[in-house]
Amino acid sequence: MKEAAAGLGHLLVFAFLFCVGAFMVAPVITDVTMAALCPGQDQCSLAIYLTGLQQAITGLGALVVTPVVGNLSDRYGRKALLGLPATLSIVPLAILAFNQTRPYFYAYYVAKTLTAMVSEGAMMCLSLAYVADKVPEAQRAAAFGVFSGACTAGFVAGTIATRFLSVSSTFQVATLAAIAAVVYMRAFVQETDRGESLLRDEEASLLLFAPSSSAEELSPRLPPLRKASSLSETAALLTSSSTFTRAAVITFFHSLGEAGLQTALLYFLKAQFHYTKNQYANLLLIIGITGSFSQLTMMPLLAPKIGEQKLLVVALLGSCVHGFLYSIAWSFWVPYLAASCVILSILVGPCIRSIVSKKVGPSEQGVSQESAQLPMSYLP
């Protein structure tokens, strides 16, 4: 695992910087939206409707765009495609870094809606395909957890920085962090061989230890996938095996609940408990710190011992408790308690990605990760 982590070092730094820029604005975007759409008010239905509409459009757009990006990354390389979402993510941040008045907010809203179709889901999936190219199958679940932990660490760092910055400075620093992520990625992240070296090592080990076929029986691999270039072919890919189908169904319903919660939660907290920027930051810090701890320690520790499927069940139960506590919040401290349940619920994504990754060959990780991520690609 140490050798795998060393090979992923530059990707982890890139992911950290990207997440610092992307999530630094989370504690302030609610106040900016309210000030632009409903100045001087603590409740604004228009803001909730626009946020929900943005997520719906982004999700539908990602349904079309992400399989194409995954297909292209399998052909032309992960690094070549990673530059696209990383660069696009700079545009909406730069708009609000310049000004936060209503016309600029609407410009940000349109830019964010369009660029998020590519930047949010594709960046995560391309990075996970990069990890799959570099890490052997037996260590992949732990590696996915470490990568997700690096992303969550960026989330924590960005949230901490927000507490010490003004609203306008927050967007300016976030823009600089996003630019730094692109520059670092172009300079230091190396292109992968799309898993060819891992495939050669696997074939060599099979020749050396030929008698054992039990491992393959325990984890049968799918036949080569068709390259998904259209919506119909993506649907065919998701139904090509029971594993893909079950993963897609679980991901869809989990993401549906999480997206609904995230759309209204921050506005609910502002209306019900009059949360401000710093209180949002405290809440997000709890989520980020517990999430980092879970993915960097619990995932590598538990996945090899109990398996991804059992861990997925535990994580889904934690997600249910997480949402339930928010729904019955009667005091300002209850959301903080609910946020601590992220220690389990955040493992849903890494578990599903690891399960899907083991079912396809090294040269098809881009398509498989994009397709497995489709139902949740519009989530932050």
XYZ file of C-alpha atoms in Angstrom:
380
model
C 0.000 0.000 0.000
C 2.938 2.341 0.716
C 4.298 1.884 -2.838
C 0.850 2.563 -4.282
C 0.469 5.709 -2.173
C 3.891 6.916 -3.326
C 2.830 6.525 -6.952
C -0.303 8.551 -6.261
C 1.381 11.375 -4.332
C 1.061 14.067 -7.001
C -2.545 13.104 -7.745
C -3.383 13.411 -4.037
C -1.847 16.908 -3.896
C -3.811 17.917 -7.002
C -7.044 16.551 -5.511
C -6.354 18.399 -2.248
C -5.859 21.744 -4.027
C -8.887 21.194 -6.256
C -11.116 20.467 -3.247
C -9.772 23.462 -1.320
C -10.919 25.722 -4.157
C -14.193 23.914 -4.806
C -15.379 23.630 -1.187
C -13.967 26.831 0.312
C -17.046 28.705 -0.913
C -19.556 26.252 0.638
C -19.995 28.124 3.959
C -20.581 31.494 2.234
C -22.569 30.607 -0.892
C -25.873 30.453 1.035
C -25.421 33.992 2.371
C -24.327 35.242 -1.080
C -27.377 33.635 -2.696
C -29.752 35.052 -0.099
C -28.203 38.534 -0.342
C -28.518 38.504 -4.147
C -32.046 37.081 -4.388
C -33.765 38.056 -1.119
C -31.716 40.805 0.562
C -32.396 41.309 4.274
C -34.429 38.089 4.653
C -33.767 34.781 6.427
C -36.153 32.811 4.196
C -36.093 32.670 0.409
C -38.054 30.058 -1.534
C -36.586 31.342 -4.817
C -33.101 30.404 -3.630
C -34.220 26.839 -2.823
C -35.980 26.457 -6.179
C -32.976 27.741 -8.121
C -30.604 25.470 -6.204
C -32.797 22.443 -6.867
C -33.132 23.367 -10.548
C -29.367 23.742 -10.823
C -28.766 20.277 -9.365
C -31.372 18.717 -11.660
C -29.888 20.296 -14.801
C -26.355 19.421 -13.700
C -27.352 15.815 -13.023
C -29.047 15.379 -16.409
C -26.116 17.008 -18.178
C -23.657 14.778 -16.348
C -25.686 11.753 -17.470
C -24.732 12.618 -21.054
C -21.264 14.108 -20.560
C -19.556 11.818 -18.060
C -19.645 8.580 -20.125
C -18.088 10.463 -23.026
C -15.326 11.808 -20.783
C -14.680 8.334 -19.360
C -14.556 6.854 -22.849
C -12.084 9.497 -24.024
C -9.883 8.955 -20.961
C -9.634 5.243 -21.768
C -8.409 6.193 -25.245
C -6.307 9.319 -24.721
C -5.244 9.148 -21.069
C -6.421 10.275 -17.637
C -4.197 13.349 -17.344
C -5.230 14.694 -20.741
C -8.888 14.682 -19.677
C -8.342 15.778 -16.060
C -7.318 19.221 -17.292
C -10.825 19.867 -18.669
C -12.887 19.718 -15.425
C -10.083 21.318 -13.421
C -9.922 24.317 -15.773
C -13.701 24.730 -16.115
C -14.106 24.874 -12.326
C -12.184 28.179 -12.262
C -14.788 30.115 -14.292
C -17.717 30.406 -11.798
C -15.358 31.102 -8.881
C -13.692 33.922 -10.803
C -17.072 35.586 -11.487
C -17.996 35.906 -7.806
C -14.389 36.790 -6.940
C -14.952 39.930 -9.018
C -18.363 40.900 -7.589
C -21.291 39.365 -5.660
C -24.158 41.621 -6.788
C -27.295 40.179 -8.382
C -26.170 40.366 -12.067
C -22.881 38.655 -11.208
C -24.705 36.051 -9.143
C -26.879 35.143 -12.132
C -23.770 34.959 -14.326
C -22.211 32.674 -11.701
C -25.390 30.584 -11.577
C -25.386 29.971 -15.334
C -21.624 29.314 -15.462
C -21.773 26.955 -12.476
C -24.701 25.023 -13.945
C -22.905 24.479 -17.255
C -19.405 23.774 -15.957
C -20.541 21.491 -13.114
C -21.852 19.012 -15.705
C -18.206 18.278 -16.462
C -16.144 19.506 -13.528
C -17.715 17.904 -10.469
C -18.500 14.331 -11.495
C -15.807 13.929 -14.138
C -12.942 15.124 -11.947
C -13.723 12.556 -9.266
C -14.278 9.700 -11.711
C -11.163 10.403 -13.789
C -9.096 10.559 -10.619
C -10.517 7.243 -9.432
C -9.728 5.678 -12.802
C -6.178 7.039 -12.399
C -5.987 5.331 -8.988
C -7.267 2.073 -10.488
C -4.564 2.270 -13.167
C -1.849 2.596 -10.534
C -3.009 0.289 -7.715
C -3.382 -3.519 -7.770
C -6.883 -4.882 -7.302
C -6.243 -6.220 -3.782
C -5.240 -2.749 -2.529
C -7.766 -0.740 -4.495
C -10.447 -0.334 -1.812
C -7.908 1.135 0.603
C -6.466 3.369 -2.147
C -9.924 4.727 -2.988
C -10.399 5.478 0.694
C -7.063 7.323 0.881
C -7.922 9.364 -2.229
C -11.338 10.275 -0.830
C -9.618 11.179 2.437
C -7.273 13.568 0.607
C -10.322 15.210 -0.993
C -11.996 15.520 2.380
C -8.794 16.984 3.843
C -8.994 19.667 1.142
C -12.595 20.249 2.153
C -11.499 20.730 5.788
C -8.626 23.068 4.866
C -10.875 25.203 2.683
C -13.555 25.408 5.376
C -11.025 26.460 8.029
C -9.662 29.159 5.717
C -13.189 30.504 5.164
C -13.560 31.328 8.873
C -10.711 33.851 8.608
C -11.668 35.443 5.286
C -14.289 37.933 4.186
C -16.868 36.817 1.627
C -15.154 38.514 -1.340
C -11.714 37.294 -0.213
C -13.059 33.749 0.059
C -13.911 33.643 -3.638
C -10.598 35.231 -4.593
C -8.565 32.691 -2.599
C -10.738 29.837 -3.937
C -10.015 30.997 -7.495
C -6.270 31.042 -6.792
C -6.461 27.532 -5.294
C -8.300 26.237 -8.384
C -5.664 27.796 -10.663
C -2.876 26.299 -8.519
C -4.508 22.861 -8.851
C -4.474 23.085 -12.658
C -0.864 24.292 -12.773
C 0.283 21.564 -10.365
C -1.556 18.851 -12.283
C -0.045 19.919 -15.616
C 3.450 20.133 -14.123
C 3.701 17.093 -11.864
C 0.956 14.495 -12.396
C 2.257 11.798 -14.733
C 0.121 10.069 -17.344
C -0.748 6.419 -16.633
C -0.424 3.463 -19.000
C -4.160 2.737 -18.468
C -3.367 -0.314 -16.340
C -1.179 -2.156 -18.851
C 1.659 -2.723 -16.352
C -0.805 -4.056 -13.769
C -2.247 -6.377 -16.387
C 1.223 -7.705 -17.246
C 1.993 -8.278 -13.561
C -1.322 -10.058 -13.107
C -0.697 -12.325 -16.093
C 2.810 -13.106 -14.822
C 1.508 -14.041 -11.378
C -1.164 -16.258 -12.955
C 1.510 -18.096 -14.910
C 3.554 -18.516 -11.741
C 0.664 -19.740 -9.631
C -1.480 -21.340 -12.330
C -3.340 -23.931 -10.244
C -5.331 -21.440 -8.228
C -8.523 -20.433 -9.992
C -10.489 -19.800 -6.818
C -9.728 -16.071 -6.778
C -11.254 -15.619 -10.209
C -14.295 -17.625 -9.181
C -14.762 -15.440 -6.130
C -14.516 -12.245 -8.152
C -15.480 -12.959 -11.773
C -14.602 -10.231 -14.208
C -16.922 -8.906 -16.856
C -16.125 -9.343 -20.546
C -14.674 -6.269 -22.273
C -17.128 -3.381 -22.160
C -18.358 -1.471 -25.149
C -17.179 2.101 -25.124
C -20.086 4.175 -23.904
C -20.621 7.049 -26.281
C -24.378 7.508 -26.044
C -27.123 7.452 -23.445
C -28.559 4.171 -24.753
C -25.158 2.492 -24.626
C -24.651 3.806 -21.098
C -27.944 2.197 -20.089
C -26.800 -1.036 -21.734
C -23.540 -0.842 -19.782
C -25.345 -0.372 -16.463
C -27.498 -3.444 -17.173
C -24.639 -5.577 -18.536
C -24.252 -7.347 -15.183
C -26.145 -7.705 -11.931
C -23.262 -6.007 -10.107
C -23.515 -2.870 -12.246
C -27.301 -2.856 -11.950
C -27.337 -3.176 -8.173
C -24.578 -0.577 -7.792
C -26.503 1.863 -10.013
C -29.775 1.355 -8.100
C -28.103 1.818 -4.702
C -26.193 4.869 -5.902
C -29.292 6.456 -7.439
C -31.497 6.196 -4.358
C -28.696 7.150 -1.977
C -27.840 10.174 -4.113
C -31.497 11.153 -4.469
C -31.866 11.399 -0.698
C -28.525 13.151 -0.206
C -29.202 15.659 -2.999
C -32.621 16.536 -1.592
C -31.091 17.007 1.847
C -28.228 19.155 0.586
C -30.489 21.337 -1.538
C -32.592 22.531 1.387
C -30.446 21.924 4.488
C -28.410 25.139 4.619
C -31.477 27.277 3.867
C -33.447 25.380 6.544
C -30.714 26.013 9.123
C -30.676 29.713 8.273
C -34.455 30.044 8.533
C -34.879 27.853 11.627
C -31.760 28.600 13.686
C -30.387 31.743 11.953
C -27.083 30.108 11.014
C -24.320 32.400 9.745
C -21.103 31.834 7.794
C -19.148 30.710 10.842
C -21.831 28.282 12.020
C -21.988 26.779 8.541
C -18.209 26.451 8.681
C -18.394 24.678 12.065
C -20.934 22.220 10.698
C -18.886 21.542 7.569
C -15.718 21.161 9.663
C -17.344 18.362 11.661
C -18.352 16.690 8.406
C -14.901 17.139 6.897
C -12.858 16.009 9.907
C -14.967 12.928 10.620
C -15.041 12.136 6.902
C -11.258 12.391 6.604
C -10.738 10.183 9.641
C -13.192 7.608 8.307
C -11.721 7.381 4.817
C -8.060 7.531 5.822
C -8.285 5.044 8.709
C -11.570 3.092 8.836
C -11.807 2.320 5.112
C -8.266 0.876 4.738
C -8.695 -0.984 8.044
C -12.193 -2.452 7.653
C -12.505 -3.077 3.899
C -9.894 -5.899 3.765
C -11.331 -7.534 6.915
C -15.101 -7.471 6.412
C -15.292 -6.769 2.679
C -16.733 -3.867 0.714
C -20.270 -5.280 0.574
C -20.743 -5.586 4.341
C -19.083 -2.211 4.865
C -21.497 -0.734 2.297
C -24.482 -1.977 4.335
C -23.087 -0.331 7.491
C -22.435 2.911 5.578
C -25.994 3.004 4.184
C -27.436 2.541 7.684
C -25.271 5.426 8.880
C -26.594 7.540 5.999
C -30.192 6.857 7.093
C -29.431 7.945 10.677
C -27.646 11.027 9.297
C -30.708 12.218 7.360
C -33.171 11.293 10.122
C -31.400 13.399 12.749
C -31.464 16.448 10.466
C -35.202 15.964 9.877
C -36.047 16.051 13.607
C -33.603 18.804 14.622
C -35.198 20.766 17.487
C -32.207 22.833 18.570
C -29.171 24.457 16.960
C -26.803 21.720 18.250
C -28.697 18.748 16.766
C -27.313 19.324 13.217
C -23.804 19.081 14.700
C -24.693 15.654 16.134
C -26.193 14.594 12.799
C -23.041 15.687 10.991
C -20.953 13.230 13.038
C -22.813 10.332 11.355
C -20.783 11.138 8.243
C -18.103 8.891 9.766
C -20.144 5.984 8.339
C -22.230 7.476 5.522
C -19.222 8.873 3.646
C -17.974 5.325 2.977
C -20.868 4.580 0.585
C -19.047 6.061 -2.426
C -15.636 4.382 -1.930
C -17.290 0.995 -1.324
C -19.366 1.132 -4.508
C -16.422 2.345 -6.600
C -14.205 -0.444 -5.324
C -16.841 -3.109 -6.017
C -17.372 -1.836 -9.572
C -13.657 -1.414 -10.237
C -12.964 -5.089 -9.542
C -15.457 -6.220 -12.177
C -13.738 -4.731 -15.241
C -10.339 -4.870 -16.862
C -7.573 -2.276 -16.359
C -8.173 -0.626 -19.732
C -11.855 0.076 -18.966
C -11.637 1.811 -15.582
C -12.594 5.196 -17.059
C -15.870 3.973 -18.535
C -16.760 1.884 -15.465
C -16.050 4.638 -12.923
C -17.949 7.255 -14.950
C -20.945 4.940 -15.378
C -20.992 3.846 -11.741
C -20.805 7.495 -10.676
C -23.568 8.760 -12.988
C -26.451 8.774 -10.506
C -24.400 10.733 -7.956
C -22.242 12.803 -10.278
C -24.122 16.004 -9.567
C -23.262 15.880 -5.861
C -20.418 17.965 -4.454
